[in-house]
Amino acid sequence: MAEMENDVSPIETEQREYVEDGKNKLVVQCKFCGSKILDKKSSNYIAQEKDLPLMQQASNNDREVQNETIKEFYHVENMYTFENIGFTHTVDNHKYLSCADCDAGPVGYHDTNTRHSYVAISRIVHSK
Amino acid sequence: MAKTYDCLFKLLLIGDSGVGKTSILFRFSEDAFNISFISTIGIDFKIRTIDLDGKKVKLQIWDTAGQERFRTITTAYYRGSMGIMLVYDVTNEKSFENIKNWIRNIEENASADVEKMILGNKCDLDSQRQVSKERGEQLAIEYQIKFVETSAKDSLNVEYAFYTLARDIKAKMEKKQKEASNPSGGRSGVHKPTLNDARKPVTWLSRCSVL
């Protein structure tokens, strides 16, 4: 999994309507079932590039995991900050995050070395 | 960062292989054309936040699938767990009989004050039933443990079971805190938390602050 930090100026992040003071301004929910994943202002916005497996893998493809590059995440330092979330078994120092109610995912990943978690912003929805 | 919850309870799902422990934790069903990446890897644990009488309670729920033999589940596995769901399959007599062995394993390896509950799962499969509800209730009475029949498939009683277990853990914890602060016992005064209480580094009971 490739990983690199991008320099994003504070002004740029401030322009995102869902980020305020570097945090998620709104409640974070599952795209599919609306399960509450994070409370508002409980995580930090972070711009970084990371490959995550697609939520749906084509079944005719035997071995190769199909990935996509995600560029924006919410960074969660303590796993108990999550309202509702699932953690998969560990694969190469990572656990993948899934919706606790409908099991859709990965909606992000957990680094077992740092014990920090990252929620892929493109794979969740915001609500008030 | 300030703690945003009142209590954190670690819960385990225990029982024979195939009784549906994973289905209790994991609901996803996939269609014929796509495979869920998550179901391929499997869920290790979930964090759920519930409201119990105005307290924000975090449940960390662990599946023990793949480690079902009694001897492989030892002290290390039970460490820190405050509640255990003992699961059997109502269509599998053997899994019901083994509940007694699981209870013995818990008594030998887990903390003495761990809260337990028995779940008779797959109660939707009535035509294949081998264990009557009455026998489940009888076993629960024998061990003085709460009991409910569940269907993970139909989401029947699963949420109820987790709320019940969490409520019992919380009640036990509050009782112990009350006793600790009121050693003479028996008096019905309401316990007011003090600064001292919050700092006491006792057992897992102390993890639940601001009560």
mmCIF file of C-alpha atoms in Angstrom:
data_model
loop_
_atom_site.group_PDB
_atom_site.id
_atom_site.type_symbol
_atom_site.label_atom_id
_atom_site.label_comp_id
_atom_site.label_asym_id
_atom_site.label_seq_id
_atom_site.Cartn_x
_atom_site.Cartn_y
_atom_site.Cartn_z
ATOM 1 C CA MET A 1 0.000 0.000 0.000
ATOM 2 C CA ALA A 2 1.506 3.291 -1.093
ATOM 3 C CA GLU A 3 1.369 6.073 1.393
ATOM 4 C CA MET A 4 2.473 9.662 1.101
ATOM 5 C CA GLU A 5 1.582 12.841 2.855
ATOM 6 C CA ASN A 6 0.353 15.757 0.817
ATOM 7 C CA ASP A 7 0.892 19.351 1.780
ATOM 8 C CA VAL A 8 -2.478 20.973 2.028
ATOM 9 C CA SER A 9 -2.559 24.558 3.171
ATOM 10 C CA PRO A 10 -4.893 25.467 6.034
ATOM 11 C CA ILE A 11 -6.828 27.736 3.691
ATOM 12 C CA GLU A 12 -7.544 24.844 1.376
ATOM 13 C CA THR A 13 -8.902 22.629 4.147
ATOM 14 C CA GLU A 14 -10.982 25.463 5.546
ATOM 15 C CA GLN A 15 -12.748 25.675 2.211
ATOM 16 C CA ARG A 16 -14.225 22.225 2.586
ATOM 17 C CA GLU A 17 -17.717 22.687 3.893
ATOM 18 C CA TYR A 18 -17.531 19.607 6.099
ATOM 19 C CA VAL A 19 -14.303 20.612 7.872
ATOM 20 C CA GLU A 20 -14.149 23.205 10.646
ATOM 21 C CA ASP A 21 -11.045 23.965 12.721
ATOM 22 C CA GLY A 22 -9.435 20.909 11.137
ATOM 23 C CA LYS A 23 -12.166 18.607 12.439
ATOM 24 C CA ASN A 24 -15.247 16.941 10.984
ATOM 25 C CA LYS A 25 -17.919 19.598 11.311
ATOM 26 C CA LEU A 26 -20.750 17.098 10.820
ATOM 27 C CA VAL A 27 -21.771 13.633 11.996
ATOM 28 C CA VAL A 28 -20.187 10.852 9.915
ATOM 29 C CA GLN A 29 -22.546 8.074 8.785
ATOM 30 C CA CYS A 30 -22.548 4.918 6.696
ATOM 31 C CA LYS A 31 -23.411 5.622 3.050
ATOM 32 C CA PHE A 32 -25.662 2.602 2.830
ATOM 33 C CA CYS A 33 -27.566 2.307 6.093
ATOM 34 C CA GLY A 34 -26.970 5.607 7.899
ATOM 35 C CA SER A 35 -25.353 3.996 10.941
ATOM 36 C CA LYS A 36 -23.552 6.655 12.990
ATOM 37 C CA ILE A 37 -19.793 6.172 12.715
ATOM 38 C CA LEU A 38 -18.369 9.343 14.282
ATOM 39 C CA ASP A 39 -19.827 12.160 16.303
ATOM 40 C CA LYS A 40 -19.231 15.676 15.012
ATOM 41 C CA LYS A 41 -15.856 17.265 15.846
ATOM 42 C CA SER A 42 -14.403 13.965 17.024
ATOM 43 C CA SER A 43 -11.719 13.437 14.350
ATOM 44 C CA ASN A 44 -9.117 15.406 12.430
ATOM 45 C CA TYR A 45 -9.135 16.010 8.681
ATOM 46 C CA ILE A 46 -6.018 14.675 6.988
ATOM 47 C CA ALA A 47 -4.984 14.739 3.338
ATOM 48 C CA GLN A 48 -2.935 11.665 2.470
ATOM 49 C CA GLU A 49 -2.906 9.189 -0.367
ATOM 50 C CA LYS A 50 -3.666 5.611 0.487
ATOM 51 C CA ASP A 51 -4.869 2.655 -1.539
ATOM 52 C CA LEU A 52 -7.943 0.919 -0.154
ATOM 53 C CA PRO A 53 -9.605 -2.221 -1.525
ATOM 54 C CA LEU A 54 -12.881 -1.544 -3.350
ATOM 55 C CA MET A 55 -16.007 -2.228 -1.302
ATOM 56 C CA GLN A 56 -17.235 -4.644 -3.966
ATOM 57 C CA GLN A 57 -14.695 -6.964 -5.556
ATOM 58 C CA ALA A 58 -15.644 -8.574 -8.882
ATOM 59 C CA SER A 59 -16.200 -12.257 -8.162
ATOM 60 C CA ASN A 60 -14.703 -13.410 -11.476
ATOM 61 C CA ASN A 61 -11.374 -12.036 -10.333
ATOM 62 C CA ASP A 62 -9.721 -14.774 -8.306
ATOM 63 C CA ARG A 63 -6.665 -13.416 -6.590
ATOM 64 C CA GLU A 64 -6.017 -9.775 -7.344
ATOM 65 C CA VAL A 65 -7.541 -7.317 -4.865
ATOM 66 C CA GLN A 66 -8.893 -4.293 -6.709
ATOM 67 C CA ASN A 67 -7.896 -1.026 -5.058
ATOM 68 C CA GLU A 68 -8.596 2.655 -5.428
ATOM 69 C CA THR A 69 -6.551 5.588 -4.139
ATOM 70 C CA ILE A 70 -8.226 7.641 -1.441
ATOM 71 C CA LYS A 71 -6.924 11.148 -0.785
ATOM 72 C CA GLU A 72 -8.886 12.470 2.171
ATOM 73 C CA PHE A 73 -9.425 10.882 5.589
ATOM 74 C CA TYR A 74 -10.623 11.572 9.079
ATOM 75 C CA HIS A 75 -7.899 10.651 11.553
ATOM 76 C CA VAL A 76 -9.097 8.981 14.784
ATOM 77 C CA GLU A 77 -6.410 8.475 17.435
ATOM 78 C CA ASN A 78 -8.411 6.454 19.959
ATOM 79 C CA MET A 79 -10.618 3.650 18.618
ATOM 80 C CA TYR A 80 -13.166 4.236 21.370
ATOM 81 C CA THR A 81 -13.915 7.599 19.778
ATOM 82 C CA PHE A 82 -15.983 5.686 17.207
ATOM 83 C CA GLU A 83 -19.711 5.506 17.809
ATOM 84 C CA ASN A 84 -20.231 2.322 15.807
ATOM 85 C CA ILE A 85 -17.597 0.540 13.730
ATOM 86 C CA GLY A 86 -16.270 -2.902 12.853
ATOM 87 C CA PHE A 87 -12.605 -3.948 12.752
ATOM 88 C CA THR A 88 -11.542 -6.821 10.493
ATOM 89 C CA HIS A 89 -8.841 -9.334 11.296
ATOM 90 C CA THR A 90 -5.323 -8.016 10.726
ATOM 91 C CA VAL A 91 -3.748 -8.066 7.263
ATOM 92 C CA ASP A 92 -0.161 -6.727 7.006
ATOM 93 C CA ASN A 93 -0.339 -4.406 10.046
ATOM 94 C CA HIS A 94 -3.757 -3.160 9.041
ATOM 95 C CA LYS A 95 -7.277 -3.795 10.136
ATOM 96 C CA TYR A 96 -9.992 -2.548 7.821
ATOM 97 C CA LEU A 97 -12.942 -0.569 9.140
ATOM 98 C CA SER A 98 -16.511 -1.564 8.300
ATOM 99 C CA CYS A 99 -19.985 -0.351 9.143
ATOM 100 C CA ALA A 100 -21.084 -1.938 12.429
ATOM 101 C CA ASP A 101 -24.671 -2.252 11.219
ATOM 102 C CA CYS A 102 -24.574 -3.336 7.560
ATOM 103 C CA ASP A 103 -20.902 -4.446 7.380
ATOM 104 C CA ALA A 104 -20.185 -2.350 4.281
ATOM 105 C CA GLY A 105 -16.524 -1.542 3.868
ATOM 106 C CA PRO A 106 -13.693 -0.914 3.953
ATOM 107 C CA VAL A 107 -14.734 2.569 5.077
ATOM 108 C CA GLY A 108 -11.166 3.115 6.248
ATOM 109 C CA TYR A 109 -8.283 1.365 7.944
ATOM 110 C CA HIS A 110 -6.583 0.968 11.321
ATOM 111 C CA ASP A 111 -2.813 0.887 11.683
ATOM 112 C CA THR A 112 -1.975 -1.794 14.268
ATOM 113 C CA ASN A 113 1.456 -0.237 14.952
ATOM 114 C CA THR A 114 0.265 3.260 15.831
ATOM 115 C CA ARG A 115 -3.267 2.116 16.784
ATOM 116 C CA HIS A 116 -4.610 5.098 14.884
ATOM 117 C CA SER A 117 -7.601 4.800 12.542
ATOM 118 C CA TYR A 118 -8.415 6.587 9.288
ATOM 119 C CA VAL A 119 -11.900 6.959 7.790
ATOM 120 C CA ALA A 120 -12.082 7.463 4.001
ATOM 121 C CA ILE A 121 -14.166 10.589 3.456
ATOM 122 C CA SER A 122 -15.297 9.490 -0.009
ATOM 123 C CA ARG A 123 -16.826 6.345 1.487
ATOM 124 C CA ILE A 124 -19.051 7.946 4.122
ATOM 125 C CA VAL A 125 -21.776 10.610 4.207
ATOM 126 C CA HIS A 126 -22.148 13.629 6.468
ATOM 127 C CA SER A 127 -25.266 14.662 8.328
ATOM 128 C CA LYS A 128 -26.283 17.230 10.917
ATOM 129 C CA MET B 1 -8.815 14.761 24.415
ATOM 130 C CA ALA B 2 -11.623 14.566 26.928
ATOM 131 C CA LYS B 3 -13.328 11.219 27.236
ATOM 132 C CA THR B 4 -16.650 11.302 25.444
ATOM 133 C CA TYR B 5 -18.269 8.285 27.071
ATOM 134 C CA ASP B 6 -19.097 7.044 30.555
ATOM 135 C CA CYS B 7 -18.331 3.329 30.413
ATOM 136 C CA LEU B 8 -16.428 0.876 28.260
ATOM 137 C CA PHE B 9 -17.383 -2.814 28.431
ATOM 138 C CA LYS B 10 -15.483 -5.591 26.704
ATOM 139 C CA LEU B 11 -17.770 -8.465 25.718
ATOM 140 C CA LEU B 12 -16.977 -11.903 24.281
ATOM 141 C CA LEU B 13 -19.016 -14.320 22.183
ATOM 142 C CA ILE B 14 -18.267 -17.911 23.219
ATOM 143 C CA GLY B 15 -19.659 -21.251 22.083
ATOM 144 C CA ASP B 16 -19.117 -24.207 19.773
ATOM 145 C CA SER B 17 -18.142 -23.810 16.149
ATOM 146 C CA GLY B 18 -21.134 -23.242 13.869
ATOM 147 C CA VAL B 19 -23.603 -21.933 16.445
ATOM 148 C CA GLY B 20 -23.725 -18.550 14.702
ATOM 149 C CA LYS B 21 -21.423 -16.380 16.804
ATOM 150 C CA THR B 22 -20.102 -14.685 13.696
ATOM 151 C CA SER B 23 -23.632 -14.095 12.381
ATOM 152 C CA ILE B 24 -24.495 -12.356 15.636
ATOM 153 C CA LEU B 25 -21.633 -9.946 14.972
ATOM 154 C CA PHE B 26 -21.723 -9.944 11.187
ATOM 155 C CA ARG B 27 -24.804 -9.543 9.000
ATOM 156 C CA PHE B 28 -23.559 -9.029 5.524
ATOM 157 C CA SER B 29 -24.989 -11.178 2.765
ATOM 158 C CA GLU B 30 -23.470 -10.928 -0.657
ATOM 159 C CA ASP B 31 -25.035 -11.185 -4.065
ATOM 160 C CA ALA B 32 -23.929 -13.546 -6.793
ATOM 161 C CA PHE B 33 -21.864 -11.015 -8.709
ATOM 162 C CA ASN B 34 -19.809 -9.309 -6.073
ATOM 163 C CA ILE B 35 -17.760 -10.432 -3.149
ATOM 164 C CA SER B 36 -17.447 -8.176 -0.165
ATOM 165 C CA PHE B 37 -13.824 -7.579 0.730
ATOM 166 C CA ILE B 38 -14.835 -7.376 4.389
ATOM 167 C CA SER B 39 -16.540 -10.783 4.469
ATOM 168 C CA THR B 40 -13.447 -12.353 2.923
ATOM 169 C CA ILE B 41 -11.238 -11.155 5.778
ATOM 170 C CA GLY B 42 -13.783 -11.422 8.572
ATOM 171 C CA ILE B 43 -14.603 -9.212 11.544
ATOM 172 C CA ASP B 44 -12.390 -9.315 14.633
ATOM 173 C CA PHE B 45 -14.471 -7.036 16.855
ATOM 174 C CA LYS B 46 -17.003 -4.235 16.783
ATOM 175 C CA ILE B 47 -17.441 -1.082 18.780
ATOM 176 C CA ARG B 48 -21.010 -0.058 19.505
ATOM 177 C CA THR B 49 -22.271 2.905 21.466
ATOM 178 C CA ILE B 50 -25.498 2.524 23.409
ATOM 179 C CA ASP B 51 -27.432 4.657 25.834
ATOM 180 C CA LEU B 52 -28.101 3.021 29.198
ATOM 181 C CA ASP B 53 -30.222 5.135 31.511
ATOM 182 C CA GLY B 54 -28.650 8.342 30.245
ATOM 183 C CA LYS B 55 -25.081 7.000 30.305
ATOM 184 C CA LYS B 56 -23.090 6.695 27.101
ATOM 185 C CA VAL B 57 -21.751 3.148 27.101
ATOM 186 C CA LYS B 58 -19.226 1.782 24.597
ATOM 187 C CA LEU B 59 -19.340 -1.940 23.928
ATOM 188 C CA GLN B 60 -16.342 -3.652 22.394
ATOM 189 C CA ILE B 61 -17.660 -7.009 21.179
ATOM 190 C CA TRP B 62 -15.240 -9.804 20.226
ATOM 191 C CA ASP B 63 -15.924 -12.872 18.153
ATOM 192 C CA THR B 64 -14.017 -16.029 19.110
ATOM 193 C CA ALA B 65 -14.681 -17.867 15.841
ATOM 194 C CA GLY B 66 -11.860 -20.185 14.875
ATOM 195 C CA GLN B 67 -10.757 -20.735 18.474
ATOM 196 C CA GLU B 68 -13.674 -22.847 19.612
ATOM 197 C CA ARG B 69 -11.893 -25.642 21.412
ATOM 198 C CA PHE B 70 -12.084 -25.097 25.155
ATOM 199 C CA ARG B 71 -8.405 -25.569 25.710
ATOM 200 C CA THR B 72 -7.388 -22.859 23.273
ATOM 201 C CA ILE B 73 -9.442 -20.211 25.036
ATOM 202 C CA THR B 74 -7.452 -19.446 28.131
ATOM 203 C CA THR B 75 -6.822 -16.706 30.621
ATOM 204 C CA ALA B 76 -5.191 -14.372 28.109
ATOM 205 C CA TYR B 77 -8.259 -14.435 25.947
ATOM 206 C CA TYR B 78 -10.643 -13.604 28.755
ATOM 207 C CA ARG B 79 -8.441 -10.858 30.195
ATOM 208 C CA GLY B 80 -10.352 -7.650 30.684
ATOM 209 C CA SER B 81 -13.661 -9.079 29.526
ATOM 210 C CA MET B 82 -16.614 -8.015 31.648
ATOM 211 C CA GLY B 83 -19.376 -9.882 29.875
ATOM 212 C CA ILE B 84 -19.655 -13.179 28.029
ATOM 213 C CA MET B 85 -22.394 -14.340 25.679
ATOM 214 C CA LEU B 86 -22.567 -18.134 25.794
ATOM 215 C CA VAL B 87 -24.051 -19.165 22.463
ATOM 216 C CA TYR B 88 -25.529 -22.523 21.437
ATOM 217 C CA ASP B 89 -27.538 -23.576 18.396
ATOM 218 C CA VAL B 90 -31.096 -24.775 19.124
ATOM 219 C CA THR B 91 -30.784 -27.188 16.170
ATOM 220 C CA ASN B 92 -27.618 -28.769 17.617
ATOM 221 C CA GLU B 93 -27.955 -30.794 20.837
ATOM 222 C CA LYS B 94 -24.186 -31.121 21.286
ATOM 223 C CA SER B 95 -23.648 -27.355 21.266
ATOM 224 C CA PHE B 96 -26.239 -27.090 24.055
ATOM 225 C CA GLU B 97 -24.587 -29.802 26.138
ATOM 226 C CA ASN B 98 -21.250 -28.056 25.709
ATOM 227 C CA ILE B 99 -22.533 -24.873 27.361
ATOM 228 C CA LYS B 100 -21.708 -26.519 30.709
ATOM 229 C CA ASN B 101 -18.136 -27.071 29.532
ATOM 230 C CA TRP B 102 -17.907 -23.471 28.416
ATOM 231 C CA ILE B 103 -19.131 -22.301 31.806
ATOM 232 C CA ARG B 104 -16.478 -24.444 33.481
ATOM 233 C CA ASN B 105 -13.848 -22.977 31.156
ATOM 234 C CA ILE B 106 -14.981 -19.478 32.097
ATOM 235 C CA GLU B 107 -14.889 -20.301 35.803
ATOM 236 C CA GLU B 108 -11.342 -21.583 35.430
ATOM 237 C CA ASN B 109 -9.999 -18.788 33.259
ATOM 238 C CA ALA B 110 -12.063 -15.626 33.446
ATOM 239 C CA SER B 111 -12.439 -13.073 36.197
ATOM 240 C CA ALA B 112 -14.828 -14.303 38.892
ATOM 241 C CA ASP B 113 -17.153 -11.330 38.545
ATOM 242 C CA VAL B 114 -17.640 -11.610 34.777
ATOM 243 C CA GLU B 115 -21.301 -11.252 33.814
ATOM 244 C CA LYS B 116 -22.759 -14.074 31.680
ATOM 245 C CA MET B 117 -25.785 -14.661 29.463
ATOM 246 C CA ILE B 118 -26.904 -17.750 27.506
ATOM 247 C CA LEU B 119 -28.184 -17.364 23.941
ATOM 248 C CA GLY B 120 -30.063 -20.135 22.119
ATOM 249 C CA ASN B 121 -29.409 -19.031 18.554
ATOM 250 C CA LYS B 122 -31.082 -19.990 15.244
ATOM 251 C CA CYS B 123 -34.553 -20.082 16.825
ATOM 252 C CA ASP B 124 -35.922 -19.247 13.357
ATOM 253 C CA LEU B 125 -35.164 -22.865 12.312
ATOM 254 C CA ASP B 126 -38.027 -24.333 14.305
ATOM 255 C CA SER B 127 -38.505 -27.448 12.162
ATOM 256 C CA GLN B 128 -34.923 -28.528 12.866
ATOM 257 C CA ARG B 129 -35.020 -27.748 16.561
ATOM 258 C CA GLN B 130 -33.329 -30.261 18.896
ATOM 259 C CA VAL B 131 -33.287 -28.175 22.088
ATOM 260 C CA SER B 132 -36.570 -26.859 23.486
ATOM 261 C CA LYS B 133 -36.796 -23.377 24.905
ATOM 262 C CA GLU B 134 -37.722 -24.908 28.268
ATOM 263 C CA ARG B 135 -34.439 -26.793 28.461
ATOM 264 C CA GLY B 136 -32.560 -23.583 27.746
ATOM 265 C CA GLU B 137 -34.470 -21.833 30.506
ATOM 266 C CA GLN B 138 -33.828 -24.730 32.892
ATOM 267 C CA LEU B 139 -30.086 -24.604 32.269
ATOM 268 C CA ALA B 140 -30.087 -20.860 32.838
ATOM 269 C CA ILE B 141 -31.901 -21.289 36.147
ATOM 270 C CA GLU B 142 -29.435 -23.981 37.196
ATOM 271 C CA TYR B 143 -26.514 -21.606 36.703
ATOM 272 C CA GLN B 144 -28.437 -18.446 37.622
ATOM 273 C CA ILE B 145 -27.630 -16.859 34.303
ATOM 274 C CA LYS B 146 -30.028 -14.893 32.088
ATOM 275 C CA PHE B 147 -31.251 -16.613 28.935
ATOM 276 C CA VAL B 148 -32.873 -15.629 25.655
ATOM 277 C CA GLU B 149 -33.458 -17.332 22.320
ATOM 278 C CA THR B 150 -32.121 -15.372 19.368
ATOM 279 C CA SER B 151 -32.131 -15.403 15.597
ATOM 280 C CA ALA B 152 -29.156 -13.600 14.156
ATOM 281 C CA LYS B 153 -30.691 -14.186 10.733
ATOM 282 C CA ASP B 154 -33.890 -12.313 11.628
ATOM 283 C CA SER B 155 -32.128 -9.940 14.061
ATOM 284 C CA LEU B 156 -34.455 -11.275 16.754
ATOM 285 C CA ASN B 157 -33.446 -10.494 20.349
ATOM 286 C CA VAL B 158 -29.798 -9.846 19.447
ATOM 287 C CA GLU B 159 -29.891 -6.181 20.386
ATOM 288 C CA TYR B 160 -31.985 -7.000 23.446
ATOM 289 C CA ALA B 161 -29.335 -9.498 24.578
ATOM 290 C CA PHE B 162 -26.497 -6.967 24.347
ATOM 291 C CA TYR B 163 -28.505 -4.301 26.175
ATOM 292 C CA THR B 164 -29.416 -6.789 28.908
ATOM 293 C CA LEU B 165 -25.834 -7.943 29.414
ATOM 294 C CA ALA B 166 -24.548 -4.349 29.413
ATOM 295 C CA ARG B 167 -27.220 -3.262 31.881
ATOM 296 C CA ASP B 168 -26.310 -6.141 34.223
ATOM 297 C CA ILE B 169 -22.605 -5.234 34.070
ATOM 298 C CA LYS B 170 -23.410 -1.630 34.834
ATOM 299 C CA ALA B 171 -25.674 -2.579 37.745
ATOM 300 C CA LYS B 172 -23.020 -4.871 39.207
ATOM 301 C CA MET B 173 -20.414 -2.152 38.852
ATOM 302 C CA GLU B 174 -22.575 0.469 40.530
ATOM 303 C CA LYS B 175 -23.335 -1.930 43.364
ATOM 304 C CA LYS B 176 -19.631 -2.584 43.912
ATOM 305 C CA GLN B 177 -18.793 1.101 43.842
ATOM 306 C CA LYS B 178 -21.519 1.758 46.356
ATOM 307 C CA GLU B 179 -20.231 -0.990 48.619
ATOM 308 C CA ALA B 180 -16.652 0.268 48.298
ATOM 309 C CA SER B 181 -17.656 3.758 49.339
ATOM 310 C CA ASN B 182 -19.975 2.557 52.057
ATOM 311 C CA PRO B 183 -18.257 -0.371 53.798
ATOM 312 C CA SER B 184 -20.812 -0.665 56.601
ATOM 313 C CA GLY B 185 -23.272 -1.725 53.898
ATOM 314 C CA GLY B 186 -27.018 -1.876 53.944
ATOM 315 C CA ARG B 187 -27.609 1.849 54.129
ATOM 316 C CA SER B 188 -29.674 3.281 51.353
ATOM 317 C CA GLY B 189 -27.929 6.630 50.966
ATOM 318 C CA VAL B 190 -27.178 7.792 47.457
ATOM 319 C CA HIS B 191 -23.496 7.618 46.669
ATOM 320 C CA LYS B 192 -22.047 10.942 45.566
ATOM 321 C CA PRO B 193 -18.864 10.582 43.560
ATOM 322 C CA THR B 194 -15.878 12.473 44.842
ATOM 323 C CA LEU B 195 -12.563 13.396 43.288
ATOM 324 C CA ASN B 196 -11.036 10.472 45.120
ATOM 325 C CA ASP B 197 -13.317 7.946 43.460
ATOM 326 C CA ALA B 198 -12.266 9.068 40.031
ATOM 327 C CA ARG B 199 -8.626 8.421 40.810
ATOM 328 C CA LYS B 200 -8.937 5.012 42.444
ATOM 329 C CA PRO B 201 -6.979 2.590 40.259
ATOM 330 C CA VAL B 202 -8.841 -0.601 41.183
ATOM 331 C CA THR B 203 -10.199 -3.179 38.736
ATOM 332 C CA TRP B 204 -11.981 -2.627 35.460
ATOM 333 C CA LEU B 205 -14.772 -1.239 37.569
ATOM 334 C CA SER B 206 -12.846 1.975 37.804
ATOM 335 C CA ARG B 207 -12.918 2.411 34.051
ATOM 336 C CA CYS B 208 -16.448 3.563 34.338
ATOM 337 C CA SER B 209 -16.082 7.037 35.718
ATOM 338 C CA VAL B 210 -18.585 9.825 36.416
ATOM 339 C CA LEU B 211 -21.370 7.665 37.638
#
